[in-house]
Structure formats: C-alpha cells, structure tokens
Amino acid sequence: MSDITITTTDGLDGRTVAEYKGVVSGEAVIGANVVSDIAAGIRDVVGGRSGSYEKKIETGRTEAINDIEEAAEALGADAVVGATFDYEEMAEGMLWVNLSGTAVETRREER
C-alpha cells in the first residue's frame, strides 16, 4: 500500500507544497461482458442500478489510483494535488477511466 496522498484540493492541511514534481495520471480501460450488458439493459427497462457496471467502474477507479500512486512515487512525490477523474465511453461496452493531478513533495508545517 502506497503512502501517497491523493486529493482533489490544491493543498493539504498541515502540509506545505515544497516542490512540484509534474503532472501524473493513471488510466484503466474496462470492458463489460455480455452478461453484464444484458443485465444492465434489463435494469434500464425496469429501473434500478446496475451492480455489475458499478463494480467495473469501481475496479477502474482503483486501477487508476494505483497507477497514479506509482507515477507520483517514481517522481519522488508524497502527494498528488488537484486530482480529477474523467470517464469516457471508448466503444460500446468499453469505458476509459482517467485520474490526473500534480505530483508534489510536501513538508509538515511548523506550529
């Protein structure tokens, strides 16, 4: 498990950005299988949430987070600020999940 902090904000409470390391991103491409597609189609008609698709999206987010943590760590960063997720349908049944932000090195604020 990584010690990289990821936040959507531009700073971290109790820490100051000491150095900007660069833009980092993590990506995942997720394909849904035929059973998930059929189940989701039925839910679209009768209403309700598609647990199979939600699980795949969660898996994509987790993979993107793991990738961005590795990228930030490789740059010597201990945090990623300004992180944002982006989701795009690449083709029928294919979803692209992207997480990007700025890798930074921080230091604890003196109090």
PDB file of C-alpha atoms in Angstrom:
ATOM      1  CA  MET A   1       0.000   0.000   0.000  1.00  0.00           C
ATOM      2  CA  SER A   2       1.337   3.394  -1.002  1.00  0.00           C
ATOM      3  CA  ASP A   3       1.830   6.370   1.302  1.00  0.00           C
ATOM      4  CA  ILE A   4       0.925   8.796  -1.497  1.00  0.00           C
ATOM      5  CA  THR A   5      -1.868  11.176  -0.502  1.00  0.00           C
ATOM      6  CA  ILE A   6      -4.287  11.977  -3.330  1.00  0.00           C
ATOM      7  CA  THR A   7      -6.600  14.960  -3.019  1.00  0.00           C
ATOM      8  CA  THR A   8      -8.878  16.980  -5.262  1.00  0.00           C
ATOM      9  CA  THR A   9      -7.840  20.162  -3.470  1.00  0.00           C
ATOM     10  CA  ASP A  10      -4.771  22.257  -4.292  1.00  0.00           C
ATOM     11  CA  GLY A  11      -3.174  21.745  -0.887  1.00  0.00           C
ATOM     12  CA  LEU A  12      -3.090  19.553   2.195  1.00  0.00           C
ATOM     13  CA  ASP A  13      -3.973  20.610   5.739  1.00  0.00           C
ATOM     14  CA  GLY A  14      -0.870  20.823   7.898  1.00  0.00           C
ATOM     15  CA  ARG A  15       1.490  20.422   4.933  1.00  0.00           C
ATOM     16  CA  THR A  16       3.097  22.885   2.539  1.00  0.00           C
ATOM     17  CA  VAL A  17       4.000  22.110  -1.057  1.00  0.00           C
ATOM     18  CA  ALA A  18       7.796  22.175  -1.139  1.00  0.00           C
ATOM     19  CA  GLU A  19       8.263  21.152  -4.771  1.00  0.00           C
ATOM     20  CA  TYR A  20       6.093  20.473  -7.793  1.00  0.00           C
ATOM     21  CA  LYS A  21       7.230  17.254  -9.473  1.00  0.00           C
ATOM     22  CA  GLY A  22       4.966  17.236 -12.523  1.00  0.00           C
ATOM     23  CA  VAL A  23       1.659  16.075 -13.932  1.00  0.00           C
ATOM     24  CA  VAL A  24       0.832  12.416 -13.341  1.00  0.00           C
ATOM     25  CA  SER A  25      -2.026  10.228 -14.475  1.00  0.00           C
ATOM     26  CA  GLY A  26      -3.409   6.763 -14.108  1.00  0.00           C
ATOM     27  CA  GLU A  27      -5.658   5.030 -16.611  1.00  0.00           C
ATOM     28  CA  ALA A  28      -7.790   1.931 -16.857  1.00  0.00           C
ATOM     29  CA  VAL A  29      -9.850   0.589 -19.741  1.00  0.00           C
ATOM     30  CA  ILE A  30     -12.716  -1.579 -18.639  1.00  0.00           C
ATOM     31  CA  GLY A  31     -14.723  -3.890 -20.830  1.00  0.00           C
ATOM     32  CA  ALA A  32     -18.130  -5.167 -19.825  1.00  0.00           C
ATOM     33  CA  ASN A  33     -19.038  -8.708 -20.726  1.00  0.00           C
ATOM     34  CA  VAL A  34     -22.217  -9.859 -22.468  1.00  0.00           C
ATOM     35  CA  VAL A  35     -23.909 -10.972 -19.218  1.00  0.00           C
ATOM     36  CA  SER A  36     -23.298  -7.532 -17.659  1.00  0.00           C
ATOM     37  CA  ASP A  37     -24.646  -5.829 -20.799  1.00  0.00           C
ATOM     38  CA  ILE A  38     -27.833  -7.897 -20.785  1.00  0.00           C
ATOM     39  CA  ALA A  39     -28.389  -7.389 -17.040  1.00  0.00           C
ATOM     40  CA  ALA A  40     -27.791  -3.640 -17.385  1.00  0.00           C
ATOM     41  CA  GLY A  41     -30.204  -3.490 -20.333  1.00  0.00           C
ATOM     42  CA  ILE A  42     -32.932  -5.148 -18.280  1.00  0.00           C
ATOM     43  CA  ARG A  43     -32.341  -2.692 -15.426  1.00  0.00           C
ATOM     44  CA  ASP A  44     -32.555   0.196 -17.902  1.00  0.00           C
ATOM     45  CA  VAL A  45     -36.035  -1.001 -18.901  1.00  0.00           C
ATOM     46  CA  VAL A  46     -37.381  -1.789 -15.416  1.00  0.00           C
ATOM     47  CA  GLY A  47     -35.338   0.758 -13.468  1.00  0.00           C
ATOM     48  CA  GLY A  48     -32.708   0.289 -10.787  1.00  0.00           C
ATOM     49  CA  ARG A  49     -28.973   0.323 -10.531  1.00  0.00           C
ATOM     50  CA  SER A  50     -26.596  -1.909 -12.423  1.00  0.00           C
ATOM     51  CA  GLY A  51     -24.393  -3.516  -9.781  1.00  0.00           C
ATOM     52  CA  SER A  52     -22.219  -5.235 -12.388  1.00  0.00           C
ATOM     53  CA  TYR A  53     -21.358  -1.938 -14.112  1.00  0.00           C
ATOM     54  CA  GLU A  54     -20.860  -0.171 -10.794  1.00  0.00           C
ATOM     55  CA  LYS A  55     -18.379  -2.868  -9.767  1.00  0.00           C
ATOM     56  CA  LYS A  56     -16.473  -2.466 -13.046  1.00  0.00           C
ATOM     57  CA  ILE A  57     -16.301   1.320 -12.595  1.00  0.00           C
ATOM     58  CA  GLU A  58     -15.035   0.835  -9.037  1.00  0.00           C
ATOM     59  CA  THR A  59     -12.368  -1.543 -10.365  1.00  0.00           C
ATOM     60  CA  GLY A  60     -11.346   1.068 -12.960  1.00  0.00           C
ATOM     61  CA  ARG A  61     -11.053   3.788 -10.315  1.00  0.00           C
ATOM     62  CA  THR A  62      -8.913   1.523  -8.131  1.00  0.00           C
ATOM     63  CA  GLU A  63      -6.592   0.689 -11.034  1.00  0.00           C
ATOM     64  CA  ALA A  64      -6.271   4.382 -11.957  1.00  0.00           C
ATOM     65  CA  ILE A  65      -5.454   5.261  -8.332  1.00  0.00           C
ATOM     66  CA  ASN A  66      -2.791   2.543  -8.171  1.00  0.00           C
ATOM     67  CA  ASP A  67      -1.249   3.813 -11.427  1.00  0.00           C
ATOM     68  CA  ILE A  68      -1.128   7.455 -10.302  1.00  0.00           C
ATOM     69  CA  GLU A  69       0.404   6.473  -6.959  1.00  0.00           C
ATOM     70  CA  GLU A  70       3.165   4.575  -8.767  1.00  0.00           C
ATOM     71  CA  ALA A  71       3.780   7.508 -11.135  1.00  0.00           C
ATOM     72  CA  ALA A  72       3.967  10.011  -8.264  1.00  0.00           C
ATOM     73  CA  GLU A  73       6.255   7.786  -6.227  1.00  0.00           C
ATOM     74  CA  ALA A  74       8.597   7.380  -9.226  1.00  0.00           C
ATOM     75  CA  LEU A  75       8.973  11.182  -9.282  1.00  0.00           C
ATOM     76  CA  GLY A  76       9.803  11.321  -5.566  1.00  0.00           C
ATOM     77  CA  ALA A  77       6.448  12.842  -4.621  1.00  0.00           C
ATOM     78  CA  ASP A  78       4.499  12.137  -1.464  1.00  0.00           C
ATOM     79  CA  ALA A  79       1.178  13.553  -2.663  1.00  0.00           C
ATOM     80  CA  VAL A  80      -0.948  14.332  -5.698  1.00  0.00           C
ATOM     81  CA  VAL A  81      -2.996  17.549  -5.587  1.00  0.00           C
ATOM     82  CA  GLY A  82      -5.747  18.763  -7.886  1.00  0.00           C
ATOM     83  CA  ALA A  83      -6.711  15.193  -8.788  1.00  0.00           C
ATOM     84  CA  THR A  84      -9.696  14.714 -11.094  1.00  0.00           C
ATOM     85  CA  PHE A  85     -11.390  11.653 -12.549  1.00  0.00           C
ATOM     86  CA  ASP A  86     -12.586  11.528 -16.137  1.00  0.00           C
ATOM     87  CA  TYR A  87     -14.781   8.798 -17.606  1.00  0.00           C
ATOM     88  CA  GLU A  88     -15.257   8.223 -21.335  1.00  0.00           C
ATOM     89  CA  GLU A  89     -17.029   5.558 -23.313  1.00  0.00           C
ATOM     90  CA  MET A  90     -14.472   4.433 -25.880  1.00  0.00           C
ATOM     91  CA  ALA A  91     -16.673   1.968 -27.729  1.00  0.00           C
ATOM     92  CA  GLU A  92     -19.793   0.035 -26.909  1.00  0.00           C
ATOM     93  CA  GLY A  93     -19.066  -1.790 -23.679  1.00  0.00           C
ATOM     94  CA  MET A  94     -15.639  -0.161 -23.172  1.00  0.00           C
ATOM     95  CA  LEU A  95     -15.091   2.500 -20.516  1.00  0.00           C
ATOM     96  CA  TRP A  96     -11.897   4.548 -20.041  1.00  0.00           C
ATOM     97  CA  VAL A  97     -11.188   5.841 -16.521  1.00  0.00           C
ATOM     98  CA  ASN A  98      -8.508   8.506 -16.123  1.00  0.00           C
ATOM     99  CA  LEU A  99      -7.208  10.115 -12.941  1.00  0.00           C
ATOM    100  CA  SER A 100      -4.785  13.012 -13.295  1.00  0.00           C
ATOM    101  CA  GLY A 101      -3.240  15.574 -10.990  1.00  0.00           C
ATOM    102  CA  THR A 102       0.023  17.221  -9.957  1.00  0.00           C
ATOM    103  CA  ALA A 103       2.632  15.213  -8.078  1.00  0.00           C
ATOM    104  CA  VAL A 104       4.187  17.233  -5.243  1.00  0.00           C
ATOM    105  CA  GLU A 105       6.651  16.848  -2.407  1.00  0.00           C
ATOM    106  CA  THR A 106       5.339  18.295   0.833  1.00  0.00           C
ATOM    107  CA  ARG A 107       6.667  19.159   4.252  1.00  0.00           C
ATOM    108  CA  ARG A 108       4.870  19.426   7.567  1.00  0.00           C
ATOM    109  CA  GLU A 109       4.021  22.974   8.637  1.00  0.00           C
ATOM    110  CA  GLU A 110       5.689  24.221  11.808  1.00  0.00           C
ATOM    111  CA  ARG A 111       3.253  25.206  14.533  1.00  0.00           C
TER     112      ARG A 111
END
